[in-house]
Coordinates of C-alpha atoms in Angstrom, one line a residue:
X1438 CA -7.0 -140.4 168.4
X1439 CA -8.9 -143.4 167.1
X1440 CA -7.2 -146.8 167.0
X1441 CA -10.0 -148.5 165.1
X1442 CA -10.9 -147.6 161.5
X1443 CA -14.2 -148.4 160.0
X1444 CA -13.2 -151.1 157.7
X1445 CA -15.0 -154.2 156.5
X1446 CA -13.8 -156.3 159.5
X1447 CA -12.2 -154.1 162.1
X1448 CA -15.2 -152.0 162.8
X1449 CA -17.6 -154.9 162.7
X1450 CA -15.5 -156.8 165.3
X1451 CA -15.4 -153.7 167.5
X1452 CA -19.2 -153.4 167.4
X1453 CA -19.8 -157.1 168.0
X1454 CA -17.6 -157.0 171.2
X1455 CA -19.6 -154.0 172.4
X1456 CA -23.1 -155.3 171.5
X1457 CA -22.8 -158.8 172.9
X1458 CA -22.2 -157.8 176.5
X1459 CA -24.7 -154.9 176.2
X1460 CA -27.4 -157.2 174.9
X1461 CA -26.8 -159.8 177.6
X1462 CA -26.9 -157.0 180.2
X1463 CA -30.3 -155.7 179.0
X1464 CA -31.6 -159.3 178.9
X1465 CA -30.6 -159.7 182.5
X1466 CA -32.3 -156.5 183.6
X1467 CA -35.4 -156.8 181.5
X1468 CA -36.2 -160.3 182.7
X1469 CA -36.7 -158.9 186.3
X1470 CA -39.1 -156.1 185.4
X1471 CA -42.4 -158.0 185.3
X1472 CA -41.6 -159.9 188.4
X1473 CA -40.6 -156.8 190.4
X1474 CA -44.1 -155.4 190.1
X1475 CA -45.6 -158.5 191.7
X1476 CA -42.8 -158.8 194.3
X1477 CA -43.0 -155.2 195.5
X1478 CA -46.8 -155.1 195.5
X1479 CA -46.9 -158.3 197.6
X1480 CA -44.3 -157.1 200.1
X1481 CA -45.8 -153.6 200.7
X1482 CA -49.5 -154.2 200.1
X1483 CA -50.0 -157.8 201.2
X1484 CA -52.9 -156.9 203.4
X1485 CA -54.7 -155.0 200.7
X1486 CA -57.9 -156.6 199.2
X1487 CA -57.4 -154.7 196.0
X1488 CA -54.6 -154.3 193.5
X1489 CA -54.2 -150.6 194.3
X1490 CA -50.8 -150.0 196.0
X1491 CA -50.1 -146.3 196.5
X1492 CA -47.0 -147.1 198.7
X1493 CA -45.2 -148.7 195.7
X1494 CA -46.2 -145.9 193.4
X1495 CA -44.8 -143.3 195.8
X1496 CA -41.6 -145.4 196.5
X1497 CA -41.0 -145.8 192.8
X1498 CA -41.6 -142.1 192.2
X1499 CA -39.1 -141.2 195.0
X1500 CA -36.5 -143.5 193.5
X1501 CA -36.9 -141.9 190.1
X1502 CA -36.7 -138.4 191.5
X1503 CA -33.7 -139.1 193.7
X1504 CA -31.8 -140.8 190.9
X1505 CA -32.7 -138.0 188.5
X1506 CA -31.2 -135.3 190.8
X1507 CA -27.8 -137.0 190.9
X1508 CA -27.7 -138.1 187.3
X1509 CA -28.0 -134.5 186.1
X1510 CA -24.5 -134.0 187.3
X1511 CA -23.2 -137.6 186.9
X1512 CA -24.0 -138.0 183.2
X1513 CA -22.0 -135.1 181.8
X1514 CA -19.2 -136.0 184.2
X1515 CA -19.0 -139.7 183.1
X1516 CA -19.2 -138.5 179.4
X1517 CA -16.3 -136.2 180.1
X1518 CA -14.3 -139.1 181.7
X1519 CA -15.1 -141.3 178.7
X1520 CA -13.6 -138.7 176.4
X1521 CA -10.5 -138.3 178.6
X1522 CA -9.7 -141.8 179.8
X1523 CA -11.3 -144.0 177.1
X1524 CA -14.6 -145.8 176.6
X1525 CA -13.6 -149.2 178.0
X1526 CA -12.9 -148.3 181.7
X1527 CA -16.2 -146.3 181.9
X1528 CA -18.2 -149.1 180.3
X1529 CA -16.7 -151.6 182.7
X1530 CA -17.6 -149.3 185.6
X1531 CA -21.2 -148.6 184.6
X1532 CA -22.1 -152.1 183.4
X1533 CA -21.0 -153.6 186.7
X1534 CA -23.2 -151.4 188.9
X1535 CA -26.4 -153.5 188.5
X1536 CA -25.0 -156.7 190.0
X1537 CA -25.3 -156.0 193.7
X1538 CA -29.0 -154.8 193.9
X1539 CA -30.3 -158.0 192.3
X1540 CA -28.0 -160.1 194.5
X1541 CA -29.9 -158.7 197.5
X1542 CA -33.3 -159.7 195.9
X1543 CA -31.9 -163.2 195.1
X1544 CA -31.1 -163.6 198.8
X1545 CA -34.6 -162.6 200.0
X1546 CA -37.6 -160.6 198.7
X1547 CA -38.9 -159.6 202.1
X1548 CA -39.8 -156.0 202.9
X1549 CA -36.5 -155.3 204.6
X1550 CA -34.4 -156.7 201.7
X1551 CA -36.6 -154.7 199.3
X1552 CA -35.7 -151.5 201.1
X1553 CA -32.0 -152.5 200.7
X1554 CA -32.6 -153.3 197.1
X1555 CA -34.2 -149.8 196.4
X1556 CA -31.2 -148.1 198.1
X1557 CA -28.6 -150.1 196.1
X1558 CA -30.7 -149.7 192.9
X1559 CA -30.8 -146.0 193.3
X1560 CA -27.0 -145.9 193.5
X1561 CA -26.6 -148.3 190.5
X1562 CA -29.0 -146.2 188.5
X1563 CA -27.1 -143.0 189.2
X1564 CA -24.0 -144.7 187.9
X1565 CA -25.3 -146.7 185.0
X1566 CA -28.8 -145.6 183.8
X1567 CA -28.3 -143.4 180.8
X1568 CA -24.6 -143.3 181.1
X1569 CA -24.1 -146.8 179.8
X1570 CA -26.1 -146.0 176.7
X1571 CA -24.5 -142.6 176.0
X1572 CA -20.9 -144.0 176.4
X1573 CA -21.8 -146.9 174.1
X1574 CA -23.1 -144.4 171.5
X1575 CA -19.9 -142.4 171.8
X1576 CA -18.0 -145.6 171.2
X1577 CA -20.0 -146.3 168.1
X1578 CA -19.4 -142.8 166.8
X1579 CA -15.7 -143.5 167.1
X1580 CA -16.0 -146.5 164.8
X1581 CA -18.8 -145.6 162.4
X1582 CA -18.5 -142.8 159.8
X1583 CA -21.1 -140.0 159.9
X1584 CA -23.2 -141.1 156.9
X1585 CA -23.8 -144.5 158.4
X1586 CA -24.5 -143.5 162.0
X1587 CA -28.3 -143.3 161.8
X1588 CA -28.5 -146.8 160.4
X1589 CA -25.9 -148.1 162.9
X1590 CA -27.8 -146.6 165.8
X1591 CA -31.0 -148.1 164.5
X1592 CA -29.4 -151.5 164.4
X1593 CA -28.1 -151.1 167.9
X1594 CA -31.5 -150.1 169.2
X1595 CA -33.0 -153.0 167.4
X1596 CA -30.5 -155.4 169.0
X1597 CA -31.5 -153.9 172.4
X1598 CA -35.1 -154.6 171.5
X1599 CA -34.0 -158.2 170.8
X1600 CA -32.5 -158.3 174.3
X1601 CA -35.7 -156.9 175.8
X1602 CA -37.8 -159.6 174.0
X1603 CA -35.5 -162.3 175.2
X1604 CA -35.5 -161.0 178.7
X1605 CA -39.3 -161.0 178.8
X1606 CA -39.4 -164.4 177.2
X1607 CA -37.1 -165.7 180.0
X1608 CA -39.3 -164.0 182.6
X1609 CA -42.3 -165.8 181.0
X1610 CA -40.9 -169.3 181.0
X1611 CA -38.6 -169.4 184.0
X1612 CA -39.9 -170.2 187.5
X1613 CA -40.1 -167.1 189.6
X1614 CA -37.7 -168.6 192.2
X1615 CA -34.8 -168.6 189.6
X1616 CA -35.3 -165.3 187.8
X1617 CA -33.1 -163.2 190.0
X1618 CA -30.4 -165.9 190.2
X1619 CA -30.2 -166.2 186.4
X1620 CA -30.1 -162.4 186.1
X1621 CA -27.1 -162.1 188.4
X1622 CA -25.2 -164.8 186.4
X1623 CA -25.8 -162.9 183.2
X1624 CA -24.9 -159.5 184.7
X1625 CA -21.6 -160.9 186.0
X1626 CA -20.6 -162.2 182.6
X1627 CA -20.9 -158.8 180.9
X1628 CA -17.9 -157.0 182.5
X1629 CA -15.8 -160.1 182.1
X1630 CA -16.5 -160.2 178.3
X1631 CA -15.8 -156.4 178.0
X1632 CA -12.5 -156.7 179.8
X1633 CA -11.3 -159.6 177.6
X1634 CA -12.5 -158.6 174.1
X1635 CA -13.4 -154.9 173.8
X1636 CA -10.8 -152.7 172.0
X1637 CA -10.3 -149.2 173.2
X1638 CA -10.9 -146.4 170.7
X1639 CA -9.6 -143.4 172.7
X1640 CA -6.0 -142.8 173.7
X1641 CA -6.1 -141.8 177.4
X1642 CA -4.6 -138.4 178.3
X1643 CA -1.1 -138.8 179.7
X1644 CA -0.8 -138.6 183.5
X1645 CA 1.5 -136.0 185.0
X1646 CA 3.6 -137.1 187.9
X1647 CA 3.1 -134.8 190.8
X1648 CA 4.0 -134.9 194.5
X1649 CA 1.6 -132.9 196.5
X1650 CA -0.2 -133.0 199.8
X1651 CA -3.4 -135.0 200.3
X1652 CA -5.4 -131.8 200.8
X1653 CA -4.0 -130.3 197.6
X1654 CA -4.8 -133.5 195.7
X1655 CA -8.4 -133.5 196.9
X1656 CA -8.8 -129.9 196.1
X1657 CA -7.4 -130.5 192.6
X1658 CA -9.8 -133.4 192.1
X1659 CA -12.9 -131.2 192.9
X1660 CA -11.6 -128.4 190.7
X1661 CA -11.1 -130.8 187.8
X1662 CA -14.5 -132.4 188.3
X1663 CA -16.2 -128.9 188.3
X1664 CA -14.3 -128.1 185.1
X1665 CA -15.3 -131.3 183.5
X1666 CA -19.0 -130.8 184.2
X1667 CA -18.8 -127.2 183.1
X1668 CA -17.2 -128.1 179.8
X1669 CA -19.6 -130.9 179.3
X1670 CA -22.6 -128.5 179.7
X1671 CA -20.8 -126.0 177.5
X1672 CA -20.8 -128.4 174.6
X1673 CA -24.6 -128.4 174.6
X1674 CA -25.0 -124.7 175.5
X1675 CA -22.9 -123.5 172.5
X1676 CA -24.6 -125.6 169.9
X1677 CA -27.9 -124.4 168.5
X1678 CA -28.9 -127.9 167.3
X1679 CA -28.1 -129.5 170.7
X1680 CA -30.1 -126.8 172.6
X1681 CA -33.2 -127.4 170.4
X1682 CA -32.8 -131.2 170.7
X1683 CA -32.4 -130.8 174.5
X1684 CA -35.8 -129.0 174.7
X1685 CA -37.5 -131.6 172.6
X1686 CA -36.1 -134.5 174.5
X1687 CA -36.8 -132.8 177.8
X1688 CA -40.5 -132.5 177.0
X1689 CA -40.7 -136.0 175.6
X1690 CA -39.0 -137.5 178.6
X1691 CA -41.1 -135.5 181.0
X1692 CA -44.2 -137.1 179.6
X1693 CA -42.9 -140.5 178.8
X1694 CA -41.0 -141.1 182.0
X1695 CA -44.2 -140.1 183.9
X1696 CA -46.2 -142.7 182.0
X1697 CA -43.6 -145.5 182.3
X1698 CA -43.0 -144.9 186.0
X1699 CA -46.7 -145.7 186.8
X1700 CA -48.0 -147.7 183.8
X1701 CA -47.5 -151.2 185.1
X1702 CA -48.9 -150.4 188.5
X1703 CA -51.8 -148.6 186.8
X1704 CA -52.6 -151.7 184.7
X1705 CA -52.3 -154.0 187.8
X1706 CA -54.8 -151.8 189.6
X1707 CA -57.3 -151.3 186.9
X1708 CA -57.2 -154.7 185.0
X1709 CA -55.4 -156.9 187.6
X1710 CA -52.6 -157.7 185.3
X1711 CA -49.9 -160.0 186.6
X1712 CA -46.3 -161.0 185.6
X1713 CA -47.4 -163.0 182.6
X1714 CA -49.5 -160.3 181.1
X1715 CA -46.8 -157.7 181.6
X1716 CA -44.4 -160.1 179.9
X1717 CA -46.8 -160.6 177.0
X1718 CA -47.1 -156.9 176.4
X1719 CA -43.4 -156.3 176.6
X1720 CA -42.6 -159.2 174.3
X1721 CA -45.0 -157.8 171.7
X1722 CA -43.3 -154.4 171.9
X1723 CA -39.9 -156.2 171.7
X1724 CA -40.8 -158.1 168.5
X1725 CA -42.2 -154.9 166.8
X1726 CA -39.3 -152.8 167.9
X1727 CA -36.9 -155.3 166.3
X1728 CA -38.7 -154.9 163.0
X1729 CA -39.0 -151.1 163.2
X1730 CA -35.5 -150.3 164.2
X1731 CA -33.5 -152.9 162.2
X1732 CA -35.6 -153.1 159.0
X1733 CA -37.8 -150.1 158.8
X1734 CA -35.5 -147.3 160.1
X1735 CA -32.8 -147.7 157.4
X1736 CA -35.6 -147.6 154.7
X1737 CA -37.4 -144.5 155.9
X1738 CA -34.4 -142.4 157.1
X1739 CA -33.3 -141.5 153.5
X1740 CA -36.9 -140.5 152.7
X1741 CA -37.9 -138.4 155.7
X1742 CA -34.6 -137.7 157.5
X1743 CA -34.0 -137.5 161.3
X1744 CA -36.5 -134.6 161.7
X1745 CA -39.3 -136.7 160.0
X1746 CA -38.5 -139.6 162.3
X1747 CA -38.7 -137.4 165.3
X1748 CA -42.1 -136.1 164.3
X1749 CA -43.5 -139.5 163.5
X1750 CA -42.1 -140.9 166.8
X1751 CA -43.6 -138.1 168.9
X1752 CA -47.0 -138.5 167.2
X1753 CA -47.0 -142.2 168.1
X1754 CA -45.9 -141.4 171.6
X1755 CA -48.9 -139.1 172.0
X1756 CA -51.3 -141.7 170.8
X1757 CA -49.6 -144.3 173.1
X1758 CA -50.3 -142.1 176.2
X1759 CA -53.8 -141.3 175.2
X1760 CA -54.9 -144.9 174.5
X1761 CA -53.4 -146.1 177.8
X1762 CA -55.0 -143.3 179.7
X1763 CA -58.4 -143.9 178.2
X1764 CA -58.1 -147.8 178.3
X1765 CA -61.6 -149.1 178.6
X1766 CA -60.9 -152.8 178.2
X1767 CA -57.9 -155.2 179.0
X1768 CA -57.1 -155.5 175.3
X1769 CA -56.5 -151.7 174.8
X1770 CA -53.0 -151.7 176.4
X1771 CA -52.0 -154.5 174.0
X1772 CA -53.3 -152.5 171.1
X1773 CA -51.5 -149.3 172.3
X1774 CA -48.2 -151.2 172.4
X1775 CA -48.2 -150.9 168.6
X1776 CA -47.5 -147.2 169.0
X1777 CA -44.5 -148.0 171.3
X1778 CA -43.1 -149.9 168.3
X1779 CA -43.0 -146.6 166.4
X1780 CA -41.9 -144.1 169.0
X1781 CA -38.8 -146.2 169.9
X1782 CA -37.4 -144.8 166.6
X1783 CA -36.9 -141.5 168.3
X1784 CA -33.9 -142.8 170.3
X1785 CA -31.6 -143.7 167.3
X1786 CA -32.7 -140.5 165.5
X1787 CA -31.6 -138.4 168.6
X1788 CA -28.3 -140.3 168.8
X1789 CA -27.6 -139.5 165.1
X1790 CA -28.5 -135.8 165.4
X1791 CA -26.4 -135.3 168.4
X1792 CA -23.4 -137.2 167.0
X1793 CA -23.5 -135.1 163.8
X1794 CA -23.9 -131.9 165.7
X1795 CA -20.6 -132.2 167.6
X1796 CA -16.9 -133.0 166.9
X1797 CA -15.3 -136.4 167.3
X1798 CA -13.5 -135.3 170.5
X1799 CA -16.8 -134.2 172.2
X1800 CA -19.0 -137.2 171.5
X1801 CA -19.1 -138.3 175.1
X1802 CA -19.7 -134.8 176.4
X1803 CA -22.6 -134.2 173.9
X1804 CA -24.3 -137.5 174.6
X1805 CA -23.9 -136.9 178.3
X1806 CA -25.4 -133.4 178.0
X1807 CA -28.5 -134.8 176.3
X1808 CA -28.7 -137.6 178.8
X1809 CA -28.5 -135.1 181.7
X1810 CA -31.3 -133.1 180.2
X1811 CA -33.4 -136.3 180.0
X1812 CA -32.5 -137.1 183.6
X1813 CA -33.7 -133.7 184.8
X1814 CA -37.1 -134.5 183.2
X1815 CA -37.2 -137.9 184.9
X1816 CA -36.7 -136.3 188.3
X1817 CA -39.5 -133.9 187.8
X1818 CA -42.2 -136.1 186.4
X1819 CA -42.8 -138.3 189.5
X1820 CA -43.4 -135.2 191.6
X1821 CA -46.7 -134.8 189.8
X1822 CA -47.4 -138.3 188.4
X1823 CA -47.1 -140.3 191.7
X1824 CA -49.8 -138.3 193.7
X1825 CA -52.0 -137.7 190.6
X1826 CA -52.0 -141.4 189.7
X1827 CA -52.6 -142.5 193.3
X1828 CA -55.5 -140.0 193.6
X1829 CA -57.3 -141.1 190.5
X1830 CA -56.8 -144.8 191.3
X1831 CA -58.4 -144.3 194.7
X1832 CA -62.0 -143.9 195.7
X1833 CA -61.4 -140.2 196.4
X1834 CA -60.9 -139.3 192.8
X1835 CA -62.8 -136.1 191.8
X1836 CA -64.2 -137.8 188.7
X1837 CA -64.0 -141.3 187.2
X1838 CA -60.9 -141.4 184.9
X1839 CA -58.3 -143.7 186.3
X1840 CA -55.8 -142.9 183.6
X1841 CA -56.1 -139.1 184.0
X1842 CA -52.4 -138.7 184.9
X1843 CA -51.4 -140.5 181.7
X1844 CA -53.6 -138.1 179.7
X1845 CA -51.8 -135.2 181.4
X1846 CA -48.4 -136.6 180.6
X1847 CA -49.4 -136.9 176.9
X1848 CA -49.7 -133.2 176.6
X1849 CA -45.9 -132.8 177.0
X1850 CA -45.5 -135.0 173.9
X1851 CA -47.8 -132.7 172.0
X1852 CA -45.5 -129.7 173.0
X1853 CA -42.4 -131.8 172.0
X1854 CA -44.1 -132.5 168.6
X1855 CA -44.7 -128.8 168.0
X1856 CA -41.0 -127.9 168.6
X1857 CA -39.8 -130.9 166.5
X1858 CA -42.0 -129.8 163.6
X1859 CA -40.2 -126.4 163.7
X1860 CA -36.7 -127.9 164.1
X1861 CA -34.0 -126.7 161.7
X1862 CA -30.9 -128.9 161.8
X1863 CA -27.4 -127.5 161.3
X1864 CA -25.5 -128.6 158.3
X1865 CA -22.8 -130.3 160.3
X1866 CA -20.7 -129.6 163.3
X1867 CA -20.1 -126.1 164.2
X1868 CA -16.6 -124.9 163.5
X1869 CA -16.5 -122.4 166.3
X1870 CA -16.0 -124.6 169.3
X1871 CA -13.7 -122.7 171.7
X1872 CA -13.5 -125.6 174.1
X1873 CA -12.3 -128.0 171.3
X1874 CA -8.9 -126.6 170.6
X1875 CA -5.7 -128.5 171.2
X1876 CA -4.6 -126.0 173.8
X1877 CA -7.7 -126.5 175.8
X1878 CA -7.6 -130.3 176.2
X1879 CA -8.3 -131.2 179.8
X1880 CA -5.8 -133.1 181.9
X1881 CA -6.9 -136.2 183.8
X1882 CA -8.9 -135.5 187.0
X1883 CA -6.5 -137.4 189.2
X1884 CA -3.2 -136.1 187.7

């Protein structure tokens, strides 16, 4: 099934050719984040005398909810396709989806073009957000043996932190007029590099030649798609570890996505932060995340295990939400960024637990299942966070606590911490996986 063995050179080359385009991709995306807050606020609230911009908060919340609805179905489906047709074509498809939205903003940042950007960005997020990471993790699981996966995932997350730091550094030093243009150039280089250098690890399922009517072919495609999604969800539903991890990640993502969706606009409204201050905070987080994931994680994982890392990360996430919600001075968000350096360890720990809890042929399905659970949380959180944040930032707030919505979101991290503390991990992959037999291997969707 695998064409690449984890040897001293072969596996290393495979990971390098995966990580180089991924890091460049995340540099290109991250460098636009601080500027987007200023661009959208200026376009939609240019007549406002204050920094409060409820229109952008609601638009951002609508985007997150809309994307979350479709990603719940799309993520297990793409994970299933990655298991059937190989990692490389799915990586090429998902990594190319971000180019067009930023091309629109590079052309113009007027209100009309921003609406077009949001529409295209929603489509690209449905395709790539979450799926790019879970397919990449499945690729790494193909190459790296089980005992080394937690360390490997920590290094990968650390390299992504490097890309986030570099992206924010570019955003800090580049003139605003060139940020979107440079981002497009970097985004376009990523699929070219993957196409030329990435080595496939999955042997695609053979196609069966069939001659049938167009209607029968379309009907067959939908049946196969339904079966793919059903089997992808079955991977999680039939594993005790995956079900428990799904609950923990759902609660964590419900709170954290609610915070992250409004945090920058909250800081702009309360403390009048601009692009440079956003970049400074994000660079601090990037530097700390590089240290924690590349150097600290391999040291503490043998001591506390994945469960211990989960609990520590969730405790830090709770403190992160509380300090931001209660921020009483402009320096407090900078201080609370130190907790973000710790809770980023949750992601590689989750990757490692999920990869160990499923078989090698179901890596894409399992990662897609967890990503779909996270997506269901991201579609729910803006329904409460957007109106709640807008209310407490306005003059109609029932009491003076501008970060009340962030405090409410922190409660979900407390619940996640409770379940993580009681988590009992399985001693390996379950042997009773009825969908993982050789007689039940799925045919290609378009056969």
